[in-house]
Amino acid sequence: MTTYLWTPPAVQSLPVRGKTERLPINRLFFVGRNYHAHAVEMGKPVDKTVERPFYFTKAPQTLVESGATVAYPPETSNYHFEMEMVVAIGAPAFRVSQADAQRAIYGYAAGLDMTRRDLQLVARDKGRPWDLGKDVEQSSVCSEIVPMEGQIIDKGAIALEVNSVTKQSSNVDKLIWNVREIIADLSLFYHLQPGDLIYTGTPEGVGAVVAGDKITGRVEGVAEVALNVGPAQ
Ligand code: MN
């Protein structure tokens, strides 16, 4: 039996609707600029005819369950919400076709890709990695996983409110690269594994939060997600 110097960190996991077993998390992938109106508000419009999707990752340790209260993070004064539909991978996938992509799907969730926007934009404009802007502790918020094995979601309202005021309201049918295209493309680079989550990108309307804000969001037909922003540490 392997022994360790100290107790290893716990496996990250999420509740699964209708099950007592939790879904163990492997990796967290995020699609950048996957709704036109958001790409435009970021000043970086996307031309799908000449571009491919791009991705960034966050450590699984950044995962936070819906309903949590998290401290306003350090070293930012522009902490942003991004409402996203999340795909949970349930079967290995490497170089899968778009036609076969649904075989990799275990289910879906509603998520938040919380972002230090000030640091992300500095990194972007200086050609530096996005980690300090994106790989923020407690920034990958996720609802329960809703089992929908083999199903493709290609439409449905996606919306977010801060303190009950609507900030983001769009539809998953506006994804630039849809679920099939994302899984097929990402599987060219990675051997996707059960427990990988793919945050599929945010629609327009992103904005800053302050301590005391209550964020609520939903993906129609999937789930709701919530986050409370606490004071800075
Ligand atoms: Mn995002």
mmCIF file of N, CA and C and ligand atoms in Angstrom, residues 30-33 38 56 58 82-84 112-115 117 134 199-202, ligand 1:
data_model
loop_
_atom_site.group_PDB
_atom_site.id
_atom_site.type_symbol
_atom_site.label_atom_id
_atom_site.label_comp_id
_atom_site.label_asym_id
_atom_site.label_seq_id
_atom_site.Cartn_x
_atom_site.Cartn_y
_atom_site.Cartn_z
ATOM 1 N N PHE A 30 -12.434 24.717 -20.758
ATOM 2 C CA PHE A 30 -13.295 25.874 -21.025
ATOM 3 C C PHE A 30 -13.099 26.314 -22.464
ATOM 4 N N VAL A 31 -14.184 26.555 -23.174
ATOM 5 C CA VAL A 31 -14.117 27.082 -24.526
ATOM 6 C C VAL A 31 -14.124 28.605 -24.447
ATOM 7 N N GLY A 32 -13.194 29.251 -25.131
ATOM 8 C CA GLY A 32 -13.165 30.709 -25.193
ATOM 9 C C GLY A 32 -14.024 31.223 -26.336
ATOM 10 N N ARG A 33 -14.587 32.417 -26.180
ATOM 11 C CA ARG A 33 -15.298 33.110 -27.269
ATOM 12 C C ARG A 33 -16.161 32.178 -28.109
ATOM 13 N N HIS A 38 -20.743 37.819 -27.302
ATOM 14 C CA HIS A 38 -19.729 37.941 -26.242
ATOM 15 C C HIS A 38 -18.362 38.212 -26.854
ATOM 16 N N PHE A 56 -9.036 26.876 -22.678
ATOM 17 C CA PHE A 56 -8.118 26.994 -21.553
ATOM 18 C C PHE A 56 -8.592 26.009 -20.500
ATOM 19 N N LYS A 58 -8.699 24.914 -16.164
ATOM 20 C CA LYS A 58 -8.513 25.319 -14.771
ATOM 21 C C LYS A 58 -8.256 24.052 -13.967
ATOM 22 N N GLU A 82 -19.490 34.613 -15.679
ATOM 23 C CA GLU A 82 -19.747 34.101 -17.028
ATOM 24 C C GLU A 82 -20.640 32.871 -16.884
ATOM 25 N N MET A 83 -21.857 32.967 -17.373
ATOM 26 C CA MET A 83 -22.811 31.849 -17.317
ATOM 27 C C MET A 83 -22.540 30.876 -18.463
ATOM 28 N N GLU A 84 -22.472 29.574 -18.159
ATOM 29 C CA GLU A 84 -22.117 28.611 -19.212
ATOM 30 C C GLU A 84 -22.876 27.283 -19.039
ATOM 31 N N LEU A 112 -20.657 28.395 -13.787
ATOM 32 C CA LEU A 112 -20.134 29.764 -13.831
ATOM 33 C C LEU A 112 -18.617 29.695 -13.990
ATOM 34 N N ASP A 113 -18.104 30.441 -14.976
ATOM 35 C CA ASP A 113 -16.657 30.567 -15.192
ATOM 36 C C ASP A 113 -16.245 31.935 -14.653
ATOM 37 N N MET A 114 -16.041 31.993 -13.314
ATOM 38 C CA MET A 114 -15.709 33.278 -12.693
ATOM 39 C C MET A 114 -14.284 33.684 -13.091
ATOM 40 N N THR A 115 -14.108 34.970 -13.359
ATOM 41 C CA THR A 115 -12.906 35.436 -14.052
ATOM 42 C C THR A 115 -12.386 36.749 -13.487
ATOM 43 N N ARG A 117 -11.268 39.608 -14.651
ATOM 44 C CA ARG A 117 -11.246 40.170 -16.004
ATOM 45 C C ARG A 117 -10.069 41.113 -16.189
ATOM 46 N N LYS A 134 -7.932 33.388 -15.030
ATOM 47 C CA LYS A 134 -8.945 32.332 -15.148
ATOM 48 C C LYS A 134 -8.834 31.234 -14.095
ATOM 49 N N TYR A 199 -16.811 23.409 -20.051
ATOM 50 C CA TYR A 199 -17.613 24.627 -19.970
ATOM 51 C C TYR A 199 -17.645 25.215 -21.387
ATOM 52 N N THR A 200 -18.845 25.366 -21.958
ATOM 53 C CA THR A 200 -18.958 25.578 -23.398
ATOM 54 C C THR A 200 -18.888 27.035 -23.836
ATOM 55 N N GLY A 201 -18.695 27.961 -22.908
ATOM 56 C CA GLY A 201 -18.573 29.362 -23.285
ATOM 57 C C GLY A 201 -19.737 30.185 -22.785
ATOM 58 N N THR A 202 -19.519 31.508 -22.732
ATOM 59 C CA THR A 202 -20.534 32.389 -22.143
ATOM 60 C C THR A 202 -21.154 33.294 -23.198
HETATM 61 MN MN MN B 1 -15.906 31.336 -20.014
#
